[in-house]
PDB file of C-alpha atoms in Angstrom:
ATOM      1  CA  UNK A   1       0.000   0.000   0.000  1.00 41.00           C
ATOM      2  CA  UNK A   2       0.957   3.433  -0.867  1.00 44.00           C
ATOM      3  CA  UNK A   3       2.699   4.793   2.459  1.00 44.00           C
ATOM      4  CA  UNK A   4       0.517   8.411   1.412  1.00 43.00           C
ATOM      5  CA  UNK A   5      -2.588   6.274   2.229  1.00 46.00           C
ATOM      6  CA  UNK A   6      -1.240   4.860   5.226  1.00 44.00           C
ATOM      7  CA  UNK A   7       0.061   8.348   6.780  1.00 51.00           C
ATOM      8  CA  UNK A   8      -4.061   9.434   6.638  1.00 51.00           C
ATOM      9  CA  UNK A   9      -4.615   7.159   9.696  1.00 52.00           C
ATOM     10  CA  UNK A  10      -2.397   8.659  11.848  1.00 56.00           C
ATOM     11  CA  UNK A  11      -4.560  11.820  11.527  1.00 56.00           C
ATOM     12  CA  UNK A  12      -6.271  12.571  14.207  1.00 59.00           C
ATOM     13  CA  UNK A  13     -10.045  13.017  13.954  1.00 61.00           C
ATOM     14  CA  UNK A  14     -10.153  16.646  15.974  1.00 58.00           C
ATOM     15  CA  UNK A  15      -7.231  17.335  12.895  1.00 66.00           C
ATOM     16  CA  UNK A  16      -9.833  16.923  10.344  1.00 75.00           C
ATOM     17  CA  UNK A  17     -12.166  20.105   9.341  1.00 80.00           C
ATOM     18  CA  UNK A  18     -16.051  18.642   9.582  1.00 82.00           C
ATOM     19  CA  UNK A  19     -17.055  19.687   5.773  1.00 78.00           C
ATOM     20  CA  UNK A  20     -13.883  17.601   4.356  1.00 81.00           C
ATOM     21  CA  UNK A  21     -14.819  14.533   6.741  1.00 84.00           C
ATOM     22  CA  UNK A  22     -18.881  14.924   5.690  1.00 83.00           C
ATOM     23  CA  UNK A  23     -17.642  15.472   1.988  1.00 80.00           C
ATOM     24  CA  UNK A  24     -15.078  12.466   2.608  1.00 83.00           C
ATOM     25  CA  UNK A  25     -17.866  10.356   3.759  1.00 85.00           C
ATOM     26  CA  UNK A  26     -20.227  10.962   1.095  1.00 82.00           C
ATOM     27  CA  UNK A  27     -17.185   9.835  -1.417  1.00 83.00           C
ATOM     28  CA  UNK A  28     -16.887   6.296   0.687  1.00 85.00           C
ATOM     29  CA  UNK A  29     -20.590   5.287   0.549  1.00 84.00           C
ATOM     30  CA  UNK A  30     -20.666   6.306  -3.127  1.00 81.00           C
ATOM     31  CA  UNK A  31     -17.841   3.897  -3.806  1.00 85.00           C
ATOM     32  CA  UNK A  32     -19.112   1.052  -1.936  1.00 84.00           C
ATOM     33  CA  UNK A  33     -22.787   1.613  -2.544  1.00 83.00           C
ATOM     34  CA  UNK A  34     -20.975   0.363  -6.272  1.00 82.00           C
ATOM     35  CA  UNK A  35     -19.363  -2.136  -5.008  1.00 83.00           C
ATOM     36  CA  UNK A  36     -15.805  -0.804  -6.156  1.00 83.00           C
ATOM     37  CA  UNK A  37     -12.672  -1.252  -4.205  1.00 82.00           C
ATOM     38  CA  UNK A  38     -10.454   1.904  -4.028  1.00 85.00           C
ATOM     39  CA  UNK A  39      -8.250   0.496  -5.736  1.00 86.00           C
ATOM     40  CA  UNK A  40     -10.840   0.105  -8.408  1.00 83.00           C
ATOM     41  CA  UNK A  41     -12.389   3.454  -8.011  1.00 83.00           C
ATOM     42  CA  UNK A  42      -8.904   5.207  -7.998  1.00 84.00           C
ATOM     43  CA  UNK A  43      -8.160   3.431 -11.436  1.00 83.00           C
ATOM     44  CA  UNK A  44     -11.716   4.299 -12.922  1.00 80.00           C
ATOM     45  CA  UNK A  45     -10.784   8.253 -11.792  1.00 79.00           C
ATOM     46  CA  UNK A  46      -7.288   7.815 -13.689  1.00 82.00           C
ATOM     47  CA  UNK A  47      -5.902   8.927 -10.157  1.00 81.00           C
ATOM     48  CA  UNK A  48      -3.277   6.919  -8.061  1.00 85.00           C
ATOM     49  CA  UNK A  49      -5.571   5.050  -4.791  1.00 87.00           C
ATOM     50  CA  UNK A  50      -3.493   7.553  -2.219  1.00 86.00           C
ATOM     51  CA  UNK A  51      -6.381  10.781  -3.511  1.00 82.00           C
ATOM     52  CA  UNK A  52      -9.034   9.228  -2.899  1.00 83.00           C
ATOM     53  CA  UNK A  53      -7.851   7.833   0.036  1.00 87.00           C
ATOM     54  CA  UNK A  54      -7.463  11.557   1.475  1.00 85.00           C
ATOM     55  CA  UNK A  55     -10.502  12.279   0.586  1.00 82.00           C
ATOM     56  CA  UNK A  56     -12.567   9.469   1.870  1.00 85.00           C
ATOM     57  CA  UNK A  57     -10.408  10.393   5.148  1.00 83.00           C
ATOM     58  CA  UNK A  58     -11.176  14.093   4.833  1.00 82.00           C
ATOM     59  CA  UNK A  59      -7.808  15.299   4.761  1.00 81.00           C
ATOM     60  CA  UNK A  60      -8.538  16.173   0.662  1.00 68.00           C
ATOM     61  CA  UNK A  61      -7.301  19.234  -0.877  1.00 71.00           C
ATOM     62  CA  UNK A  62      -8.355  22.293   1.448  1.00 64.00           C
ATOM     63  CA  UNK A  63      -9.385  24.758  -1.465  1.00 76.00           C
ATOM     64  CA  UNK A  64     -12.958  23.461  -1.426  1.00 77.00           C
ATOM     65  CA  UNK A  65     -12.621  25.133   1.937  1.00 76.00           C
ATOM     66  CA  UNK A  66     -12.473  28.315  -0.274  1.00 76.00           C
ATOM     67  CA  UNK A  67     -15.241  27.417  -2.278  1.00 73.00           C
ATOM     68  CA  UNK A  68     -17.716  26.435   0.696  1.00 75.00           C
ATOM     69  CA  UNK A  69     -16.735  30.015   2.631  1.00 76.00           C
ATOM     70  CA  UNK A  70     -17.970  31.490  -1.033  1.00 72.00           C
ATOM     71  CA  UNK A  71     -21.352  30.085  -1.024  1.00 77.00           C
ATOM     72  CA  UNK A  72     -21.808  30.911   2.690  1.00 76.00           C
ATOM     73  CA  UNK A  73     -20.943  34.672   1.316  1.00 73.00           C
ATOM     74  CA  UNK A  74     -23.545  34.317  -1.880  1.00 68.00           C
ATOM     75  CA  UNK A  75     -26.058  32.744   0.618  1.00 75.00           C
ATOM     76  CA  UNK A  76     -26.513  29.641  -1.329  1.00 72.00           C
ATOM     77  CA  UNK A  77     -25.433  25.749  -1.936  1.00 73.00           C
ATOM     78  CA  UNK A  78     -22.411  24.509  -3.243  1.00 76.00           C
ATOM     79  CA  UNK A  79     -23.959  23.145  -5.961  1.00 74.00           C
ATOM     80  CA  UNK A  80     -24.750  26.739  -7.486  1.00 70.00           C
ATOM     81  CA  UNK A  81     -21.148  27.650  -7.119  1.00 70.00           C
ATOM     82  CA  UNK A  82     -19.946  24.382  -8.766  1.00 71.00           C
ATOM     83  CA  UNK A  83     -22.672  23.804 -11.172  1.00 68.00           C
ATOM     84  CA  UNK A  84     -24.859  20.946 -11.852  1.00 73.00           C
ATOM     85  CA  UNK A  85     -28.313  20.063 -13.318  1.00 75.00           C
ATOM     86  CA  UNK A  86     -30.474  21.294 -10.841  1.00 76.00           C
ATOM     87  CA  UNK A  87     -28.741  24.647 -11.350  1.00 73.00           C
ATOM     88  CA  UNK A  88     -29.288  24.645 -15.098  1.00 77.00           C
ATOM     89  CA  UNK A  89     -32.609  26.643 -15.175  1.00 82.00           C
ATOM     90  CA  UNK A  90     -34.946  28.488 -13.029  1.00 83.00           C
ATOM     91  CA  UNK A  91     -37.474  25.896 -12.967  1.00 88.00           C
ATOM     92  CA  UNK A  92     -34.732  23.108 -11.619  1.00 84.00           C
ATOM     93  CA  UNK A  93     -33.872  25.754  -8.581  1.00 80.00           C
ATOM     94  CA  UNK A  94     -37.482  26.434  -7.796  1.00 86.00           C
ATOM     95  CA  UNK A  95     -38.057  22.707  -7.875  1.00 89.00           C
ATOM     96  CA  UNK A  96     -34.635  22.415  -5.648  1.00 84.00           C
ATOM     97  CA  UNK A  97     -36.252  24.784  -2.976  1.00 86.00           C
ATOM     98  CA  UNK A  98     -40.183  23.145  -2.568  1.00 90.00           C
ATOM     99  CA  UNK A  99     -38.186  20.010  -1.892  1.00 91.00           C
ATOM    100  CA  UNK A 100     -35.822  21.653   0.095  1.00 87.00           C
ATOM    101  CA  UNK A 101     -36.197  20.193   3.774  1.00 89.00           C
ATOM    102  CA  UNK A 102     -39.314  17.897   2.994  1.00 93.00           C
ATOM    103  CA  UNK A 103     -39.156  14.334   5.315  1.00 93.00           C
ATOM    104  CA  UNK A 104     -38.436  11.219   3.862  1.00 91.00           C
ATOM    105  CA  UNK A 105     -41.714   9.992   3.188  1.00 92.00           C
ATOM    106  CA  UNK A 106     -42.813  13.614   1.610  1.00 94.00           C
ATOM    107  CA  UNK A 107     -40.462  12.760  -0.622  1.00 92.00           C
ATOM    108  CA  UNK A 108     -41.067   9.478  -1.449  1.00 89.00           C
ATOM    109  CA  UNK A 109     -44.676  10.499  -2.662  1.00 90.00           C
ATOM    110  CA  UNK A 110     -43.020  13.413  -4.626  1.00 92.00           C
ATOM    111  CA  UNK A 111     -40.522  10.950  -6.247  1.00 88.00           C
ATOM    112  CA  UNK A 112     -43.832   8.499  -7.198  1.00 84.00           C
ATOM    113  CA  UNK A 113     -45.793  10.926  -8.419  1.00 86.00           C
ATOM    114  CA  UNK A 114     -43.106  12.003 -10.587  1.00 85.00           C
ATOM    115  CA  UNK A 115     -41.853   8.440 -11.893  1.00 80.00           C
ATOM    116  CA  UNK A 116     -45.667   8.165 -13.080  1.00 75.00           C
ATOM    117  CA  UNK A 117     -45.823  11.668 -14.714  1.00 77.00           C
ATOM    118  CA  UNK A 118     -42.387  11.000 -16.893  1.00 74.00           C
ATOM    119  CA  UNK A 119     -40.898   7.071 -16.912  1.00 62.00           C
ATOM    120  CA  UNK A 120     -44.745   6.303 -17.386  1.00 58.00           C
ATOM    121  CA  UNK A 121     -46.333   2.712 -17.206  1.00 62.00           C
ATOM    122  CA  UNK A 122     -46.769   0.136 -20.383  1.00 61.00           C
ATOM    123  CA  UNK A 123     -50.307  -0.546 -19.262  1.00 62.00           C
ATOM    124  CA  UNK A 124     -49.480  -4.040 -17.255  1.00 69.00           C
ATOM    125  CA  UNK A 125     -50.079  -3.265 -13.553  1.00 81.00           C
ATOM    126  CA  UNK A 126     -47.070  -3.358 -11.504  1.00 86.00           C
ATOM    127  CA  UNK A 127     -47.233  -6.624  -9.912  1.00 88.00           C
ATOM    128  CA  UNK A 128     -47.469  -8.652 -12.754  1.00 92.00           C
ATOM    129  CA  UNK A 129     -44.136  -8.282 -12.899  1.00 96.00           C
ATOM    130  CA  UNK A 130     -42.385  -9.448 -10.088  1.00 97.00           C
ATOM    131  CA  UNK A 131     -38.802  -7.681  -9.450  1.00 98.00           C
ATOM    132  CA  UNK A 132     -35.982  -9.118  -6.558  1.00 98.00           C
ATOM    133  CA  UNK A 133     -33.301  -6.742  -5.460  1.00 97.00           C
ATOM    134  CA  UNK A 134     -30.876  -7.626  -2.851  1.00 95.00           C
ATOM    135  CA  UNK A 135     -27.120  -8.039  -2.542  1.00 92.00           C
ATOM    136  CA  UNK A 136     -25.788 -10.879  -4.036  1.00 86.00           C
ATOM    137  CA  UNK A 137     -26.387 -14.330  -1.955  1.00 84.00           C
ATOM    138  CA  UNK A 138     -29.387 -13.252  -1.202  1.00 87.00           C
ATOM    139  CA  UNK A 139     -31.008 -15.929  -3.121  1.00 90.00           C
ATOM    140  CA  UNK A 140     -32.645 -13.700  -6.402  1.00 94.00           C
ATOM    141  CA  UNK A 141     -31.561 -16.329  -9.246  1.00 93.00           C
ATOM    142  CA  UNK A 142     -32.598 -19.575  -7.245  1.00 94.00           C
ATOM    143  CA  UNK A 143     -35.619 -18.504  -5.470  1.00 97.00           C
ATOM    144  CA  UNK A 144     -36.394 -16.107  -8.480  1.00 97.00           C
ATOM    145  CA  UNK A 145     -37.165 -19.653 -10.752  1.00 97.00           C
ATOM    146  CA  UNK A 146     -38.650 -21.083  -7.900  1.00 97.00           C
ATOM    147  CA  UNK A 147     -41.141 -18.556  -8.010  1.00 97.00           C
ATOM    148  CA  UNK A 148     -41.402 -17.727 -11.667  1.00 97.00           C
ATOM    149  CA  UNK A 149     -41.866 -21.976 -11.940  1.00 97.00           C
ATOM    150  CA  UNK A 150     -44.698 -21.243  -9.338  1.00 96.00           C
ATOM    151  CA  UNK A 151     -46.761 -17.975 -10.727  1.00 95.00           C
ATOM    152  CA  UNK A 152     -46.338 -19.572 -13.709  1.00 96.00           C
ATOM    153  CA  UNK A 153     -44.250 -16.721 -15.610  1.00 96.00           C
ATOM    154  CA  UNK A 154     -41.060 -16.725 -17.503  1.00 97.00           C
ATOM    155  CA  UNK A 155     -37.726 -16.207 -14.966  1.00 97.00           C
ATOM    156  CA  UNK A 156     -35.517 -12.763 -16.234  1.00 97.00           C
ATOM    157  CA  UNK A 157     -31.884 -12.709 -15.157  1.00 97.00           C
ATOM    158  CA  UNK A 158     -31.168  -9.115 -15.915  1.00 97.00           C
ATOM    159  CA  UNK A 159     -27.255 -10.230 -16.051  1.00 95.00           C
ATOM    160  CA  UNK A 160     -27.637 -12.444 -18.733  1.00 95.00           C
ATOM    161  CA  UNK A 161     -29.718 -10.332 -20.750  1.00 97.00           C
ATOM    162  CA  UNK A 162     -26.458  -7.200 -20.264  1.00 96.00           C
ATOM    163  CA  UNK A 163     -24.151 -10.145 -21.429  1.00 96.00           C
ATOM    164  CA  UNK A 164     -26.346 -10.885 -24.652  1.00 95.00           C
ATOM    165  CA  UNK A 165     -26.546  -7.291 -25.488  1.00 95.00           C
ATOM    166  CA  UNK A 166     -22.969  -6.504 -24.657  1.00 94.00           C
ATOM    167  CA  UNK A 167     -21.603  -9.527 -26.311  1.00 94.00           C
ATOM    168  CA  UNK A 168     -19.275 -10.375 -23.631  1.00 95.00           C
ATOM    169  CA  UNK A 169     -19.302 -11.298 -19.778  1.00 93.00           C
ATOM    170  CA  UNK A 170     -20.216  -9.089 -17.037  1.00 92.00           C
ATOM    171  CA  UNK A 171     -16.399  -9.686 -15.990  1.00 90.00           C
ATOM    172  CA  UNK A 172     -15.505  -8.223 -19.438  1.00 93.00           C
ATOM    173  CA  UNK A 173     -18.090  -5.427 -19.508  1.00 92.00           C
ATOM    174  CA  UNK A 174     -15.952  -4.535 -16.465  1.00 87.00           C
ATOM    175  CA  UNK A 175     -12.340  -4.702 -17.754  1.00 87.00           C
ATOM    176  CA  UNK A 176     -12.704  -3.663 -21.100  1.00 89.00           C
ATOM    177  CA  UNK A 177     -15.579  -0.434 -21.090  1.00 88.00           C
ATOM    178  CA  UNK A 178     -15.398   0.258 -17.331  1.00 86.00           C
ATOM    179  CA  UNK A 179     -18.209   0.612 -14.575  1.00 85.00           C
ATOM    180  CA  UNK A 180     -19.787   3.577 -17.059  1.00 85.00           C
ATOM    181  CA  UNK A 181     -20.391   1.020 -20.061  1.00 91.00           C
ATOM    182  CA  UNK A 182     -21.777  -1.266 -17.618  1.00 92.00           C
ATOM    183  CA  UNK A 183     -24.587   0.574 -16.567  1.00 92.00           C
ATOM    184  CA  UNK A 184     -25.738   1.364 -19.664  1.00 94.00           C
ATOM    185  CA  UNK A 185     -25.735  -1.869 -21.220  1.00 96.00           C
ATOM    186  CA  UNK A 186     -27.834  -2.743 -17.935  1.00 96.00           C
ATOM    187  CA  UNK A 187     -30.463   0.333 -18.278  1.00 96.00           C
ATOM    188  CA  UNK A 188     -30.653  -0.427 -21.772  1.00 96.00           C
ATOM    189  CA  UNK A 189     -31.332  -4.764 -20.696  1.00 97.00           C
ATOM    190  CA  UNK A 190     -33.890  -3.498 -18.135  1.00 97.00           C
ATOM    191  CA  UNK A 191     -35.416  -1.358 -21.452  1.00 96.00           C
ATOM    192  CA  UNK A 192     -35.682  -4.500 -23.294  1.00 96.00           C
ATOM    193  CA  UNK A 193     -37.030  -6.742 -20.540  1.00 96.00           C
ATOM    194  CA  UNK A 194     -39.771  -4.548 -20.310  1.00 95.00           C
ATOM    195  CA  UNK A 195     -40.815  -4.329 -23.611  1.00 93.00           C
ATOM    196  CA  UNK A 196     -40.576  -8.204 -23.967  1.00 94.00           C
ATOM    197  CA  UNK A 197     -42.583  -9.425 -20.491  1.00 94.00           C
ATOM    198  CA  UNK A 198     -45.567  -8.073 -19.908  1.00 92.00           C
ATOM    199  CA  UNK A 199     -45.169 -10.490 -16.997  1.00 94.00           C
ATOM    200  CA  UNK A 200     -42.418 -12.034 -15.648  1.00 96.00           C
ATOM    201  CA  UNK A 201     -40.138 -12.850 -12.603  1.00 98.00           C
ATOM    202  CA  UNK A 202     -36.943 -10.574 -12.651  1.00 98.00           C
ATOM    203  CA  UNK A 203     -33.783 -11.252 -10.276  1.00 97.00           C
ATOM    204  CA  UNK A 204     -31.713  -8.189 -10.705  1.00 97.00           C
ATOM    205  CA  UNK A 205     -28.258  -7.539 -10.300  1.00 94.00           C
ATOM    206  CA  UNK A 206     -26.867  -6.621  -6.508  1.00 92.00           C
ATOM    207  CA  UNK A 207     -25.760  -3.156  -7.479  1.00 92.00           C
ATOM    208  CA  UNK A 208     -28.641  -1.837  -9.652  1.00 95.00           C
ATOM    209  CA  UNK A 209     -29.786   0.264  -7.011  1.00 94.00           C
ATOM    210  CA  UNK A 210     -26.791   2.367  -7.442  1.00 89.00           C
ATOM    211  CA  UNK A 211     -27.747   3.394 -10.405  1.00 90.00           C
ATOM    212  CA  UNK A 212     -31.136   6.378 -10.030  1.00 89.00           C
ATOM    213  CA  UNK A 213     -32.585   6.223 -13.483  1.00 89.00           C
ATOM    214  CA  UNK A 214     -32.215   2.206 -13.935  1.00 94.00           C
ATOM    215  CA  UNK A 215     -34.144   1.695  -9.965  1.00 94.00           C
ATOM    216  CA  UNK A 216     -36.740   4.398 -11.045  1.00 92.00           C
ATOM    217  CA  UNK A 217     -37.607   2.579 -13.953  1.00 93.00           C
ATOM    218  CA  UNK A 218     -37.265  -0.601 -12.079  1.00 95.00           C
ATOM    219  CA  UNK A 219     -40.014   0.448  -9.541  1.00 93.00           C
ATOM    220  CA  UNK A 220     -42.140   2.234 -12.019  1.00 91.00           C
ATOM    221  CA  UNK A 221     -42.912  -0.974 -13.648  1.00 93.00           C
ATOM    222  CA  UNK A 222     -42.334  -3.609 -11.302  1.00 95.00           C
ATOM    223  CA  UNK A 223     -43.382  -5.101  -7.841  1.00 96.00           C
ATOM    224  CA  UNK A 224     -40.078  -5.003  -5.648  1.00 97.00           C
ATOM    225  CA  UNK A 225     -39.258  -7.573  -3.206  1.00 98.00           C
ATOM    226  CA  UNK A 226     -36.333  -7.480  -1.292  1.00 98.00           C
ATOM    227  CA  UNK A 227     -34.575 -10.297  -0.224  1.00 97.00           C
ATOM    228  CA  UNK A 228     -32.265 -10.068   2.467  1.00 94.00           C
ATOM    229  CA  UNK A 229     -29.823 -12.220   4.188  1.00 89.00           C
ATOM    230  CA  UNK A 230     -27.342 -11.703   7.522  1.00 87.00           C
ATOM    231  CA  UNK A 231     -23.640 -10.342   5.977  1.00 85.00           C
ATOM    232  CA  UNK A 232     -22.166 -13.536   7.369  1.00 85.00           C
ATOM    233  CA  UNK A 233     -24.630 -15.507   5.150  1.00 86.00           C
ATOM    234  CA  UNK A 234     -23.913 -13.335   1.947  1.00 82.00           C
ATOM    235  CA  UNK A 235     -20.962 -14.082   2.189  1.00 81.00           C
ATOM    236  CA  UNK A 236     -20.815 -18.129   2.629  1.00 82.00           C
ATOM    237  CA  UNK A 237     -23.217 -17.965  -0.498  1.00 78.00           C
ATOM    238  CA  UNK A 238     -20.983 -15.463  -3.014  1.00 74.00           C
ATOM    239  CA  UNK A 239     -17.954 -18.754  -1.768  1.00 74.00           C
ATOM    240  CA  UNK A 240     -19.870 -21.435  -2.214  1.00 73.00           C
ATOM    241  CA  UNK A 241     -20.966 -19.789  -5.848  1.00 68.00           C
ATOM    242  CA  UNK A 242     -16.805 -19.177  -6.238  1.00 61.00           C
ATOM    243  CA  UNK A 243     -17.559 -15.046  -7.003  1.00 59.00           C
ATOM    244  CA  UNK A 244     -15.741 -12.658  -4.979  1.00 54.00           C
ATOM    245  CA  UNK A 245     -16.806  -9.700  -7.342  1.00 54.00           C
ATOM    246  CA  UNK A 246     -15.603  -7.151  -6.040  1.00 49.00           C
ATOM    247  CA  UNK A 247     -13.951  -8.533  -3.773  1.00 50.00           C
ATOM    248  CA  UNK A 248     -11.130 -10.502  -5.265  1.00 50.00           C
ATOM    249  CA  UNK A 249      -7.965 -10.101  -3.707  1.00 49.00           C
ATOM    250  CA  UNK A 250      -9.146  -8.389  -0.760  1.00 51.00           C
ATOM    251  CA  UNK A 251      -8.131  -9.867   2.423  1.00 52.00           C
ATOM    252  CA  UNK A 252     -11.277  -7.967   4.704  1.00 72.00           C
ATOM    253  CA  UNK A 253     -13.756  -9.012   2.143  1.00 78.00           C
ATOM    254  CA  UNK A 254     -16.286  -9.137   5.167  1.00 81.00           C
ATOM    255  CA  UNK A 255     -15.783  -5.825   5.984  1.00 83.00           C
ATOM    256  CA  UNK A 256     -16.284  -4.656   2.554  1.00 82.00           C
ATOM    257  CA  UNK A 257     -19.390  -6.733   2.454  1.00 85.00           C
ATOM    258  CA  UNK A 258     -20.490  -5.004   5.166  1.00 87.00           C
ATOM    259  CA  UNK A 259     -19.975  -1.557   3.842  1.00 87.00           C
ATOM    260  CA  UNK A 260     -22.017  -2.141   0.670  1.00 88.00           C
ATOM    261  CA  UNK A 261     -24.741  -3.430   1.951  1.00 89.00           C
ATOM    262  CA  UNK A 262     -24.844  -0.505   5.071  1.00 89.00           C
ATOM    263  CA  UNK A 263     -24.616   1.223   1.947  1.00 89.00           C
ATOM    264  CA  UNK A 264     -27.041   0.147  -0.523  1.00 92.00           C
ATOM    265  CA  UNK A 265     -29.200  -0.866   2.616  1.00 93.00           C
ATOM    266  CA  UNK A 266     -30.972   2.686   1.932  1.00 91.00           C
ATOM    267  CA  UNK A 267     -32.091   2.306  -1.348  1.00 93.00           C
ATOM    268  CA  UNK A 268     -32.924  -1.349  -1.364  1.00 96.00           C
ATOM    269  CA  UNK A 269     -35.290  -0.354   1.912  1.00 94.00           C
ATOM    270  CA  UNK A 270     -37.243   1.418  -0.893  1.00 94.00           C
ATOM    271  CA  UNK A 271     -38.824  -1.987  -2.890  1.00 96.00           C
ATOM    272  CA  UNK A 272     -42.586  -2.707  -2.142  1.00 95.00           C
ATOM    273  CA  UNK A 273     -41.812  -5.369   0.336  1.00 96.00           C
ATOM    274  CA  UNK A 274     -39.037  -7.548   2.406  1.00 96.00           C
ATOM    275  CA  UNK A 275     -38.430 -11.202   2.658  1.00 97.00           C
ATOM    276  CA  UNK A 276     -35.602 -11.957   5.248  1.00 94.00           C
ATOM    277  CA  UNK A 277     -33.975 -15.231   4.321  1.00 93.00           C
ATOM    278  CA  UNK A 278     -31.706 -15.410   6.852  1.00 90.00           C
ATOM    279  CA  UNK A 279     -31.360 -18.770   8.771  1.00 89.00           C
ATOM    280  CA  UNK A 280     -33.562 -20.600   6.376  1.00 92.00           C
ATOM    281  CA  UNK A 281     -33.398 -23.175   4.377  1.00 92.00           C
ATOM    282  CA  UNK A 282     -33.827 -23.333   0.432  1.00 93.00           C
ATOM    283  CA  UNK A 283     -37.605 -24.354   0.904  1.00 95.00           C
ATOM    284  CA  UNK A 284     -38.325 -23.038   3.827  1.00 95.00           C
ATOM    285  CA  UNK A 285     -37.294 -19.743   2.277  1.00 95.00           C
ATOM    286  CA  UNK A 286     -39.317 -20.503  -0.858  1.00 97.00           C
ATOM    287  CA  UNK A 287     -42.489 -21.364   1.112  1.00 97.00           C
ATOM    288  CA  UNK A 288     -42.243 -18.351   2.997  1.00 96.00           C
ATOM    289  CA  UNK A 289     -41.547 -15.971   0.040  1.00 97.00           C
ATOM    290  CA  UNK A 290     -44.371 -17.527  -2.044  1.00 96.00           C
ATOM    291  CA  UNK A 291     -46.710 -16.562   1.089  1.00 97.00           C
ATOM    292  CA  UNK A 292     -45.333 -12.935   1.975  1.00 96.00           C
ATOM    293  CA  UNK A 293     -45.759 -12.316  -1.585  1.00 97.00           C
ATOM    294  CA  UNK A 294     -48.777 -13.581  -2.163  1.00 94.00           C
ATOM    295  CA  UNK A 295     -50.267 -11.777   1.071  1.00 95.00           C
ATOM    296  CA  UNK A 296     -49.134  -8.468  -0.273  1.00 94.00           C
ATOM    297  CA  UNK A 297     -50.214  -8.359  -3.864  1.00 93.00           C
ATOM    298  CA  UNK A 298     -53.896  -9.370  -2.684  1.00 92.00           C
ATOM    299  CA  UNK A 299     -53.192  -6.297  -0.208  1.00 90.00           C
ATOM    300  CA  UNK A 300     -52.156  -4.449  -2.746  1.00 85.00           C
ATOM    301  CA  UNK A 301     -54.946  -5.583  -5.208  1.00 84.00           C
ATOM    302  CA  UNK A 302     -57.530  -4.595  -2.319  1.00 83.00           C
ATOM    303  CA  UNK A 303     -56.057  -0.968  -1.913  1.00 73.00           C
TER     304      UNK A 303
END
């Protein structure tokens, strides 16, 4: 390791200014919410791993400093000074402000009502097809044609559809166009799945929540479930399937595992329901799944 990354430890925490550690932070659980090592990340950047190990540390280069003591000046956010979409037109800012400060669940309504208004519905009704998010291990491909062999309806692995579009592996996707490339051959399988299946059981890939536009569309048009398992029991899965994506070579895989699901816990805490699978064994989870799911679309189908 890069004795530059090793020196940020000995900083001490009362050393670091508040904004760089917050802004350091947010850098970390973008990274793992992606599943990328740094080593990974710092590659993807073009950057050597000991910058954005500063910065997830908060010891990153001060003259953002300058920049946040400027928008406390202009009275307003840092994104205004820096400039991003929701800075691009009147509207976006006016939109920025209603929002501004709303709770979670204020916003979740805003967020529906606006996936309805502009990703828009085919016409099927949202449960017919059935979606499963989760971290990998969680049990999406297996209990996914369980259940698919069950309703009835054709099983979707959204991986394998990337692959056929891409014309190469996931693992290639990766090495040869980047993280970037991936995404978009994913959005654009997701696209394609939903023109094809009007119904359908879909078992997603682990980090699709990671990506805003590809989950929007996801949960526009499909019943969300999901599944979740203890870390420790992610983990003996991913071995006992021989993938350590992305963890290969990493000696505290565990605690990596840990940080993307604290990380992706968030988003995936957004699907229609959860199925804990934890403890459970291949039918028992089934049985219970098939039952939990069934109870809520006849909720749902009451509402």
């Amino acid at each position: 390791m890069d004795k530059e990354v090793k020196d940020t430890k000995d900083v001490k925490d009362s050393e670091r200014d508040p904004f760089l550690a917050a802004l350091g932070e947010r850098i970390l659980q973008l990274r793992v919410r992606r599943g990328m090592t740094r080593k990974t990340f710092a590659a993807s950047a073009g950057l050597s791993e000991r910058h954005p190990a500063n910065l997830e540390y908060g010891i990153g280069n001060a003259s953002i400093l300058i920049l946040q003591q400027i928008t406390t000046a202009s009275c307003c956010s840092l994104a205004e000074i820096v400039g991003d979409m929701t800075t691009s037109s009147p509207e976006w800012l006016l939109i920025r402000d209603l929002l501004g400060g709303r709770s979670e669940e204020e916003l979740r309504r805003a967020r529906v009502a606006l996936s309805g208004m502009f990703e828009g519905n085919d016409g099927a009704p949202r449960q017919a097809r059935i979606a499963l998010i989760g971290l990998r291990g969680a049990g999406k491909s297996t209990l996914g044609r369980m259940l698919a062999e069950d309703m009835g309806r054709p099983i979707v692995e959204l991986n394998r559809e990337t692959e056929q579009i891409a014309g190469c592996s996931i693992a290639a996707i990766h090495s040869l166009y980047g993280e970037n490339a991936y995404r978009r051959y994913e959005r654009r399988a997701l696209e394609q799945t939903l023109q094809l299946y009007l119904d359908a059981v879909i078992a997603t890939p682990g980090g699709l929540v990671s990506e805003p536009a590809t989950f929007n569309l996801l949960m526009t048009n499909c019943f969300t479930v999901w599944l979740q398992a203890s870390p420790e029991e992610h983990m003996q899965r991913v071995v006992e399937q021989s993938d350590f994506r992305p963890m290969d070579g990493h000696a505290e895989a565990m605690t990596d595992l840990r940080r993307i699901l604290d990380g992706r816990t968030p988003f995936y805490a957004k699907a229609d329901m959860s199925y804990d699978t934890s403890g459970k064994t291949l039918e028992e989870s089934f049985q219970g799944l098939r039952l939990a799911l069934g109870e809520a679309l006849r909720l749902r189908a009451a509402a």
